[in-house]
PDB file of C-alpha atoms and ligand atoms in Angstrom:
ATOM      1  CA  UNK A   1      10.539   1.420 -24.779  1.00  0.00           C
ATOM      2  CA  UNK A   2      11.133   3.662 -21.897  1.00  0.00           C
ATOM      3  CA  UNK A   3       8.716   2.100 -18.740  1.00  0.00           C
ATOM      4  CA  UNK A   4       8.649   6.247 -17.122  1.00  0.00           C
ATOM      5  CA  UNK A   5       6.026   6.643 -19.528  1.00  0.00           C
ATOM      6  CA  UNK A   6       4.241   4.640 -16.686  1.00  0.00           C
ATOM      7  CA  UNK A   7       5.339   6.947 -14.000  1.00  0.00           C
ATOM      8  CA  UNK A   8       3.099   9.520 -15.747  1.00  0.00           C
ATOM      9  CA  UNK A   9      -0.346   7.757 -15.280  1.00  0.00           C
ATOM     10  CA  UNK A  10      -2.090   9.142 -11.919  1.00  0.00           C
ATOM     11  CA  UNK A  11      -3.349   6.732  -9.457  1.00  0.00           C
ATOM     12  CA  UNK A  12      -4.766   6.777  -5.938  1.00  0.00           C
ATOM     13  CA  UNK A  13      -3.960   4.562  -2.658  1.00  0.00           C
ATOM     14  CA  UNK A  14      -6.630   2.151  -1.378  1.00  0.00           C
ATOM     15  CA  UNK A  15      -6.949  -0.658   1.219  1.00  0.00           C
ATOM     16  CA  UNK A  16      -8.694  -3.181  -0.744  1.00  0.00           C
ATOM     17  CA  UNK A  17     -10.449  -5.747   1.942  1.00  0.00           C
ATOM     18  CA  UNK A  18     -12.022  -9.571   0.898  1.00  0.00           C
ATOM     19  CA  UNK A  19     -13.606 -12.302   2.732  1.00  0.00           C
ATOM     20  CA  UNK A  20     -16.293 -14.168   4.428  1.00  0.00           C
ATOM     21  CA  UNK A  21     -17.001 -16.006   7.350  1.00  0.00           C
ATOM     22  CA  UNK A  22     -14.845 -14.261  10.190  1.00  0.00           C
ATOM     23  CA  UNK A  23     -11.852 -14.681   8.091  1.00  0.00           C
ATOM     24  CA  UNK A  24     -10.953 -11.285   6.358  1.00  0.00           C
ATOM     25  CA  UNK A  25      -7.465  -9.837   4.702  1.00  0.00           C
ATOM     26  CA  UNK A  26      -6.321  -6.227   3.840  1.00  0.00           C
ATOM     27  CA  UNK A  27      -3.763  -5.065   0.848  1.00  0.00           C
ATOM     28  CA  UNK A  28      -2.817  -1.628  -0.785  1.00  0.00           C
ATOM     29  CA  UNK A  29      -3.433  -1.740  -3.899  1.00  0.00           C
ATOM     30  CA  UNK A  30      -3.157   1.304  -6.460  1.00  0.00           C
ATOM     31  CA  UNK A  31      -4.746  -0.084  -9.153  1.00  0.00           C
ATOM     32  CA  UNK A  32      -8.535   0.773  -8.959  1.00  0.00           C
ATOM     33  CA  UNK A  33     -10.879   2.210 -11.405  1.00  0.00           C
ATOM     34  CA  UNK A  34     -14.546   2.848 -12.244  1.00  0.00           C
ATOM     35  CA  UNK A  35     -15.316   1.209 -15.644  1.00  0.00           C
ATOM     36  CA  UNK A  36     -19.030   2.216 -16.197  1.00  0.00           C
ATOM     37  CA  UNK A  37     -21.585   4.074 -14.435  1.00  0.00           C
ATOM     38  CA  UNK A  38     -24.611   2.423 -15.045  1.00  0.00           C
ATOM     39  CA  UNK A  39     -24.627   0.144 -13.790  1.00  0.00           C
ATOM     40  CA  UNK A  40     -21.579   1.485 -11.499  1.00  0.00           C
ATOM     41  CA  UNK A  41     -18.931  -0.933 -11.833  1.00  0.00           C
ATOM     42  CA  UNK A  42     -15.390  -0.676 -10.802  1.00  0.00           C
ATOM     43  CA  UNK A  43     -12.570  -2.991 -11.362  1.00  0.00           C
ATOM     44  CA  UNK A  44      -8.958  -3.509  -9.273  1.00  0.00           C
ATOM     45  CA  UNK A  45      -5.618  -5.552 -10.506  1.00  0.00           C
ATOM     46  CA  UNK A  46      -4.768  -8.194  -7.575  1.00  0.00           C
ATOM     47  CA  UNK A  47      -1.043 -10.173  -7.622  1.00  0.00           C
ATOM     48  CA  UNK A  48      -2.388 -13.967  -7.636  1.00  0.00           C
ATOM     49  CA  UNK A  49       0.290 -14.771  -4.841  1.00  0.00           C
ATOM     50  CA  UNK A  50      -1.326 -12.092  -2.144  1.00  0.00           C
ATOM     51  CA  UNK A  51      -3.881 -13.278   0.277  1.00  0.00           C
ATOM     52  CA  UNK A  52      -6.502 -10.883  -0.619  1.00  0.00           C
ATOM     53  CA  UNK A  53      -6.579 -12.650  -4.378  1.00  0.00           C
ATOM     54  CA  UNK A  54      -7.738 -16.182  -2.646  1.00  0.00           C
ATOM     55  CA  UNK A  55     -10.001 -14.403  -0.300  1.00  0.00           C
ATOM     56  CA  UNK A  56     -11.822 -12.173  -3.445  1.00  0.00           C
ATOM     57  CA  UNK A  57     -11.819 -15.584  -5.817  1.00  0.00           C
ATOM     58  CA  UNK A  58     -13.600 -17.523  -2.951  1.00  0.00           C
ATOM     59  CA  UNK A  59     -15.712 -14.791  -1.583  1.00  0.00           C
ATOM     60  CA  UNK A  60     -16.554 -12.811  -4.850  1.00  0.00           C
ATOM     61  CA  UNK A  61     -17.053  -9.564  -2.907  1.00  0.00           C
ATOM     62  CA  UNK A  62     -14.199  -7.094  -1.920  1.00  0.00           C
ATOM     63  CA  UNK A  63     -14.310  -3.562  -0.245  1.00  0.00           C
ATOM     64  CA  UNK A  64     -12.293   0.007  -1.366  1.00  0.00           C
ATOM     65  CA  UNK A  65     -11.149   2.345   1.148  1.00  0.00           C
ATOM     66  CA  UNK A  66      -9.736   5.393  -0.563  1.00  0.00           C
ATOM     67  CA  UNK A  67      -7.074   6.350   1.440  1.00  0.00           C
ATOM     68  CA  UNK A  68      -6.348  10.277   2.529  1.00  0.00           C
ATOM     69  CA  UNK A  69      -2.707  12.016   1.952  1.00  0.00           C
ATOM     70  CA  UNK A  70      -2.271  12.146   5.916  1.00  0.00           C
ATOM     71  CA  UNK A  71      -2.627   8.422   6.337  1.00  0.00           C
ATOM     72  CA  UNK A  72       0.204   7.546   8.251  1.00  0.00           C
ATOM     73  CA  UNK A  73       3.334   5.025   6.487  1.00  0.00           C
ATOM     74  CA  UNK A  74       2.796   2.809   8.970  1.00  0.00           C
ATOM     75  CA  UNK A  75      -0.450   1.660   8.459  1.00  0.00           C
ATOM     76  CA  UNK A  76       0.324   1.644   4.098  1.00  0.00           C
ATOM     77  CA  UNK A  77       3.610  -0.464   5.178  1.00  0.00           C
ATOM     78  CA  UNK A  78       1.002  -2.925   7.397  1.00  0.00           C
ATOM     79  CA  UNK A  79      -1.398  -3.318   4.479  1.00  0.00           C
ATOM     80  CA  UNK A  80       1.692  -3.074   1.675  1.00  0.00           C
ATOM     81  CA  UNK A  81       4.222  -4.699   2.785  1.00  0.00           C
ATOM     82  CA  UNK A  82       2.627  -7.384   5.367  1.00  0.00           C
ATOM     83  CA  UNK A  83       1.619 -10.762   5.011  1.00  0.00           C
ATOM     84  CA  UNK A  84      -1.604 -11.306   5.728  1.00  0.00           C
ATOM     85  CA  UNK A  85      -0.547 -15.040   6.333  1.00  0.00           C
ATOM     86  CA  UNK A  86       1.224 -13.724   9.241  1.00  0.00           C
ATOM     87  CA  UNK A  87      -0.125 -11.513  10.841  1.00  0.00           C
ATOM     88  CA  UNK A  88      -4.380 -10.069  11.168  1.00  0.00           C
ATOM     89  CA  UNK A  89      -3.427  -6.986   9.166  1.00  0.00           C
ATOM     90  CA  UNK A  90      -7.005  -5.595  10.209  1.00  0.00           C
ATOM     91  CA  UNK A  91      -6.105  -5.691  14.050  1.00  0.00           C
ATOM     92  CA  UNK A  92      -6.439  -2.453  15.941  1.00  0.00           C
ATOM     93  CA  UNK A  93      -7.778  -0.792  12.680  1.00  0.00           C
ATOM     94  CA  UNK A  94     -10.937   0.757  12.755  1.00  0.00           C
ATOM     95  CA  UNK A  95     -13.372  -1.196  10.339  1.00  0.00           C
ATOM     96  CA  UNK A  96     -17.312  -1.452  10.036  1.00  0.00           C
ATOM     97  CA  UNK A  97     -18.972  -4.334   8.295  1.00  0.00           C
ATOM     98  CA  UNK A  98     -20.671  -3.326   5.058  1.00  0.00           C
ATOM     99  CA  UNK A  99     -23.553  -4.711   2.962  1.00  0.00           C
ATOM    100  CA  UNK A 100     -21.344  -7.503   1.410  1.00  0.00           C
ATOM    101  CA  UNK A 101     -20.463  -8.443   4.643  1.00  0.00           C
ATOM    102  CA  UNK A 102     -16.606  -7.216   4.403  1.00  0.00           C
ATOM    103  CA  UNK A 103     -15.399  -5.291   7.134  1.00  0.00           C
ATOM    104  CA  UNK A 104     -14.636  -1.737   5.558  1.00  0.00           C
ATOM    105  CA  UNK A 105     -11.218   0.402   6.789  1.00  0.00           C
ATOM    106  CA  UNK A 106     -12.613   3.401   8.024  1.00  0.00           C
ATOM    107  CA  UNK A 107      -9.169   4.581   9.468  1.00  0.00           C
ATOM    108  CA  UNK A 108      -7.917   7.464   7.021  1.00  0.00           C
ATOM    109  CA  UNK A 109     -10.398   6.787   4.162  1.00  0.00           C
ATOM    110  CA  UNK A 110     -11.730   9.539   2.770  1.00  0.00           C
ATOM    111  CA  UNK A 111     -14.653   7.515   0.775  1.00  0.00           C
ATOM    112  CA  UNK A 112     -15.658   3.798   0.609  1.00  0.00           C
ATOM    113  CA  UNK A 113     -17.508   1.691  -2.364  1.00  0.00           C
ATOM    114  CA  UNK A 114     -17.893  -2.312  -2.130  1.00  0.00           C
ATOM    115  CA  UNK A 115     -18.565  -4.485  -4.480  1.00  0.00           C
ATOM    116  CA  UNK A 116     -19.634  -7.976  -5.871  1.00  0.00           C
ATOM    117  CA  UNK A 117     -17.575  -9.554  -8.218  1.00  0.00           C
ATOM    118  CA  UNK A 118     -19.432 -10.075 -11.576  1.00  0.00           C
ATOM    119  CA  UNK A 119     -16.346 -10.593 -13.800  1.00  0.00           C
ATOM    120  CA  UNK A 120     -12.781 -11.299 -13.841  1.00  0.00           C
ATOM    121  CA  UNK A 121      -9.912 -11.494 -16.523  1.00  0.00           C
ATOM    122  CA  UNK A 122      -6.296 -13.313 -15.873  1.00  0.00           C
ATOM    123  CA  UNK A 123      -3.939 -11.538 -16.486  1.00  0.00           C
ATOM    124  CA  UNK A 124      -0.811 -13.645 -15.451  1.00  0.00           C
ATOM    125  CA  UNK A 125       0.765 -12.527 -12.530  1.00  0.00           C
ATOM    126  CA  UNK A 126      -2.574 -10.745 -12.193  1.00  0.00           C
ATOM    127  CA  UNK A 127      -6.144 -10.795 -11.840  1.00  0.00           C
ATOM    128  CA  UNK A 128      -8.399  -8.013 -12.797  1.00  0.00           C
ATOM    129  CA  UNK A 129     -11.582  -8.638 -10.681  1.00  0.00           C
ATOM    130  CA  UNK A 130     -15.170  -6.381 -12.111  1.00  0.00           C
ATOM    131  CA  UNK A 131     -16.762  -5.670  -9.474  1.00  0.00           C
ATOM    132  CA  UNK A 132     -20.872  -4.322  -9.244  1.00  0.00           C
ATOM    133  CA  UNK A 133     -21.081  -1.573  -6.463  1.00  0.00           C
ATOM    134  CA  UNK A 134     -23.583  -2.117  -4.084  1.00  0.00           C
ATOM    135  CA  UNK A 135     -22.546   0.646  -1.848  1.00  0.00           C
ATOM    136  CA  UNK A 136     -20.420   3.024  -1.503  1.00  0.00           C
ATOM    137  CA  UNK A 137     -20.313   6.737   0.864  1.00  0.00           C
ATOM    138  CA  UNK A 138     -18.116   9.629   1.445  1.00  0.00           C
ATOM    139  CA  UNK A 139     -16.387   9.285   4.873  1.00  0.00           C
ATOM    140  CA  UNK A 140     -14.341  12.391   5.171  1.00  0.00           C
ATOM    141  CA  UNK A 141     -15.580  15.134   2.381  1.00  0.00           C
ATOM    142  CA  UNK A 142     -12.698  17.616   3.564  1.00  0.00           C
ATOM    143  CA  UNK A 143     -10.019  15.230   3.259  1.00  0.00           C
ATOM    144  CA  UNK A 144      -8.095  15.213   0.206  1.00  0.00           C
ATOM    145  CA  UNK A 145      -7.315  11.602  -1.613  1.00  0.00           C
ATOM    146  CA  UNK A 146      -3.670  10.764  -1.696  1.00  0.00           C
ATOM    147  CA  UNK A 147      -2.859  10.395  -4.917  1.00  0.00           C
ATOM    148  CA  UNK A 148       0.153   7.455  -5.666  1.00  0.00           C
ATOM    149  CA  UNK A 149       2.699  10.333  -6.832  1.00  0.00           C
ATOM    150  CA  UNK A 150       1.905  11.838  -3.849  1.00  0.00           C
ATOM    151  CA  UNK A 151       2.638   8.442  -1.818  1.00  0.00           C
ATOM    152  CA  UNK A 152       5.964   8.521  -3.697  1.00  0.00           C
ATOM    153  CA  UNK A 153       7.045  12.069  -3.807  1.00  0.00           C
ATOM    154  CA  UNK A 154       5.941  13.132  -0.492  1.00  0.00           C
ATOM    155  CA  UNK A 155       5.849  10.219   1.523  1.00  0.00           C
ATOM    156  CA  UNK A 156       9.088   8.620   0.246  1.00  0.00           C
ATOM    157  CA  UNK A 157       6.598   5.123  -0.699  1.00  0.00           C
ATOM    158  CA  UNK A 158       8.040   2.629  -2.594  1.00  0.00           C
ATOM    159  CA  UNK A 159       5.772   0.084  -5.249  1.00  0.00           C
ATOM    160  CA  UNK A 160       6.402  -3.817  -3.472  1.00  0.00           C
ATOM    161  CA  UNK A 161       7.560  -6.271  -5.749  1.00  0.00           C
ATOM    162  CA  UNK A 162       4.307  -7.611  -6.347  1.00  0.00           C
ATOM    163  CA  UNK A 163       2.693  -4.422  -7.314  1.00  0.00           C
ATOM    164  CA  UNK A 164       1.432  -4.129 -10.527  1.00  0.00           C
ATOM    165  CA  UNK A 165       3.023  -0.391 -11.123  1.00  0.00           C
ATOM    166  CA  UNK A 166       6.030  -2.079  -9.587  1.00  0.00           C
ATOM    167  CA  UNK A 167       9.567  -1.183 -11.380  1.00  0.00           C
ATOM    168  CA  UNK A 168      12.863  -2.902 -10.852  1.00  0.00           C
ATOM    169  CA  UNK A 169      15.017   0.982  -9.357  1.00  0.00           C
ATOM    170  CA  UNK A 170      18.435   1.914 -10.518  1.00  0.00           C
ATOM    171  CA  UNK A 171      20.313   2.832  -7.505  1.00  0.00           C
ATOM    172  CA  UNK A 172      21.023   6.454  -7.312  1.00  0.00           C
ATOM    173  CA  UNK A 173      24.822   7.021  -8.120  1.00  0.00           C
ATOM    174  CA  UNK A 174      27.489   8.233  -5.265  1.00  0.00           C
ATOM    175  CA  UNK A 175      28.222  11.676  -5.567  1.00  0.00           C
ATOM    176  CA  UNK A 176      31.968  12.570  -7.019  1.00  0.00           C
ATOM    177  CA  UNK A 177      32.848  13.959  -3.895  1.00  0.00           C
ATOM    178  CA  UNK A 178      31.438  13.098  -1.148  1.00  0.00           C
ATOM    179  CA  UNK A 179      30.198  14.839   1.478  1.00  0.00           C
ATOM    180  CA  UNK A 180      30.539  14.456   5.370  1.00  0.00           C
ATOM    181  CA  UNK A 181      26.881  13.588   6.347  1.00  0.00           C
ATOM    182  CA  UNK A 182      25.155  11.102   8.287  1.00  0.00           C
ATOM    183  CA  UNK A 183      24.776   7.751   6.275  1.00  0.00           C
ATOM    184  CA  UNK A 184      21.072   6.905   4.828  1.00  0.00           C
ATOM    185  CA  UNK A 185      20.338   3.141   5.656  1.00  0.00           C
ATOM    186  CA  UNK A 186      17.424   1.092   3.367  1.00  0.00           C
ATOM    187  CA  UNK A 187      15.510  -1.151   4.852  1.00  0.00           C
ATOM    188  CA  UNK A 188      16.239  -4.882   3.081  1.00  0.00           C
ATOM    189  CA  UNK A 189      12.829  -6.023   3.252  1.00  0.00           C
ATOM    190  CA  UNK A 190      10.924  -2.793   1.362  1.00  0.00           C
ATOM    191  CA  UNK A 191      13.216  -0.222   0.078  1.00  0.00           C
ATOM    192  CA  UNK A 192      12.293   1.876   2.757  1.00  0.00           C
ATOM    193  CA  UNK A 193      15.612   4.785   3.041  1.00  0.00           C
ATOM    194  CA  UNK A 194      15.917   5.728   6.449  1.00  0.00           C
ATOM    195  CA  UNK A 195      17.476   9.540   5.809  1.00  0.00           C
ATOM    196  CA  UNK A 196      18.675  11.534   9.454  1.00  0.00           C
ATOM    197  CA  UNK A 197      17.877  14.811   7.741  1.00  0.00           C
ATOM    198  CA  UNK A 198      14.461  13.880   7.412  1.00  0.00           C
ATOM    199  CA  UNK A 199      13.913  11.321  10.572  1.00  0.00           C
ATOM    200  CA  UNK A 200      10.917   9.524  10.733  1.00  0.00           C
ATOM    201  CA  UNK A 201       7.954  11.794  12.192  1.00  0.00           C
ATOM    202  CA  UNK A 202       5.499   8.406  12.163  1.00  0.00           C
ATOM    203  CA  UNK A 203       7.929   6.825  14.564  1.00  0.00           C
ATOM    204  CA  UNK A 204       8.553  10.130  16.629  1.00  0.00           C
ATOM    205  CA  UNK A 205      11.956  10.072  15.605  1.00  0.00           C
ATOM    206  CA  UNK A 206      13.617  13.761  14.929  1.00  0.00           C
ATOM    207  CA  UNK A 207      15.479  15.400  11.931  1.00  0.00           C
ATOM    208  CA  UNK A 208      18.842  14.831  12.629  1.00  0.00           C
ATOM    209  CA  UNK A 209      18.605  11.380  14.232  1.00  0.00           C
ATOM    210  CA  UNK A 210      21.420   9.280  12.924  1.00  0.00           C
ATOM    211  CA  UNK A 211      20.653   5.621  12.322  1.00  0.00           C
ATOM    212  CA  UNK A 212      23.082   4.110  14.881  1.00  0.00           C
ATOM    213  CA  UNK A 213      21.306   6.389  17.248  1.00  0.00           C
ATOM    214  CA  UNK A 214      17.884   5.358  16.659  1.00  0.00           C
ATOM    215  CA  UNK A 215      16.366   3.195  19.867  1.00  0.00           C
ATOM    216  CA  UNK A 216      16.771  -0.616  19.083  1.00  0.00           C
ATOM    217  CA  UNK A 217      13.481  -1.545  19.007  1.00  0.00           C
ATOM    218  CA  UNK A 218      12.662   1.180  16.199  1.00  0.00           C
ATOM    219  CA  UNK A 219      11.345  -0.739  13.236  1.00  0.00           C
ATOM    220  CA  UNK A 220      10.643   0.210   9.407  1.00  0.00           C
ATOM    221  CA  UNK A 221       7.891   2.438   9.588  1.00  0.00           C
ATOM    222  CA  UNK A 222       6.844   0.779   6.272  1.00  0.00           C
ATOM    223  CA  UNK A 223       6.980  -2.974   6.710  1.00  0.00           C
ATOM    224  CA  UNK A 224       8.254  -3.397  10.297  1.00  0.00           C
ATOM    225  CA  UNK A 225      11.261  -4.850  10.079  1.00  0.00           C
ATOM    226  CA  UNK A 226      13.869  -4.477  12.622  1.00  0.00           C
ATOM    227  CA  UNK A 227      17.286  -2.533  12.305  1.00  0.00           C
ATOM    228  CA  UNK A 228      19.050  -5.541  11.703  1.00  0.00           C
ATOM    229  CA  UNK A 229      16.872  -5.479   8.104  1.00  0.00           C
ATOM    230  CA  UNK A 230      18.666  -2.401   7.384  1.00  0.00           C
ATOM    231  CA  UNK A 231      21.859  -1.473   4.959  1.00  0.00           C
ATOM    232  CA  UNK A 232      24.038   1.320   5.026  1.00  0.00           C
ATOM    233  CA  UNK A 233      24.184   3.159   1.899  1.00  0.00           C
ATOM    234  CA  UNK A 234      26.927   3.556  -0.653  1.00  0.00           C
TER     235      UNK A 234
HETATM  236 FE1   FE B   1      10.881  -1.929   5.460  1.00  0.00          FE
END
């Protein structure tokens, strides 16, 4: 069975928000699709350990933000690769409350639908929740949908563990000879590679920045974490 048949099926990126009664939580998820039209009905796959699962099992309503291709890595590495135990992932990101009463990510979505939860199936690690849309609205008509290949090919995204699409990665092997260049460090937490030839434009960093000369309070535009989260390559 070769698993890159998976690679192959096209997904988007969304911000997937639950929850009632001033308490609210965010996660990417990639996993959403419409299932009928009439009546419209979507579904998405949720991991059981994220925070968003308990919030959409105890408030039965949850809220899609499509995100666009510019959205920026940080705020995918805040939703992605944050805890929402930790930290209010939905602080200082621009929301409005919609008819279910979820506050909907406006910040780089490019369309919106919510929904109440009129089904769900367990599927082990996972829970598929069916959800009835009650509203949904374009946000941004010119801005084009960032697509999950997109996420990985341009962006440089990786799938967290608990992602559904998530695949354990061979590392990449060392080059016979190898050449003189400034090292490529991963970050420990998310799999983020930090590469100097590329620099990280989120974080104002330029091309050509090596690691060791990157300010010490830089973190992983992904998830945050701080240099010392970071391995040299090879
Ligand atoms: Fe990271």
């Amino acid at each position: 069975m070769n698993k890159s048949a998976f690679y192959k099926i096209s997904y988007g990126l969304y911000v997937i928000t639950s929850g009632k009664e001033g308490r609210f939580n965010g996660q990417i998820a990639n996993t959403v699709f419409q299932v009928t039209s009439e009546p419209p009905t979507i579904a998405v796959s949720i991991n059981k350990q994220n925070f968003t699962h308990e919030h959409i099992a105890a408030s039965r309503r949850f809220a899609v933000s499509i995100l666009e291709e510019a959205t920026p890595m940080t705020m995918i590495g805040r939703f992605g690769f944050r805890c929402g135990r930790d930290i209010d992932k939905l602080e200082g990101i621009r929301t409005r409350i919609g008819k279910t009463g979820v506050p909907v990510v406006t910040d780089h979505a490019v369309a919106f639908i919510e929904a109440e939860v009129v089904g769900e199936m367990d599927c082990g690690t996972h829970t598929i929740f069916l959800g009835r849309v009650v509203d949904c609205d374009v946000l941004a008509a010119a801005a084009e949908p960032m697509t999950y290949a997109y996420y990985h090919a341009v962006k440089g995204g990786k799938s967290p563990k608990n992602a559904p699409t998530y695949q354990q990665e061979t590392p990449p092997k060392p080059a016979a000879t190898p050449v003189a260049r400034a090292a490529r460090y991963t970050c420990k937490v998310c799999g983020y590679i930090y590469d100097p030839e590329k620099g990280d434009p989120d974080g104002n960093v330029a091309a050509g920045t090596r690691f060791e000369d990157l300010p010490a309070d830089w973190v992983c535009p992904i998830c945050g974490a701080g240099k010392d989260q970071f391995k040299k390559e090879g």
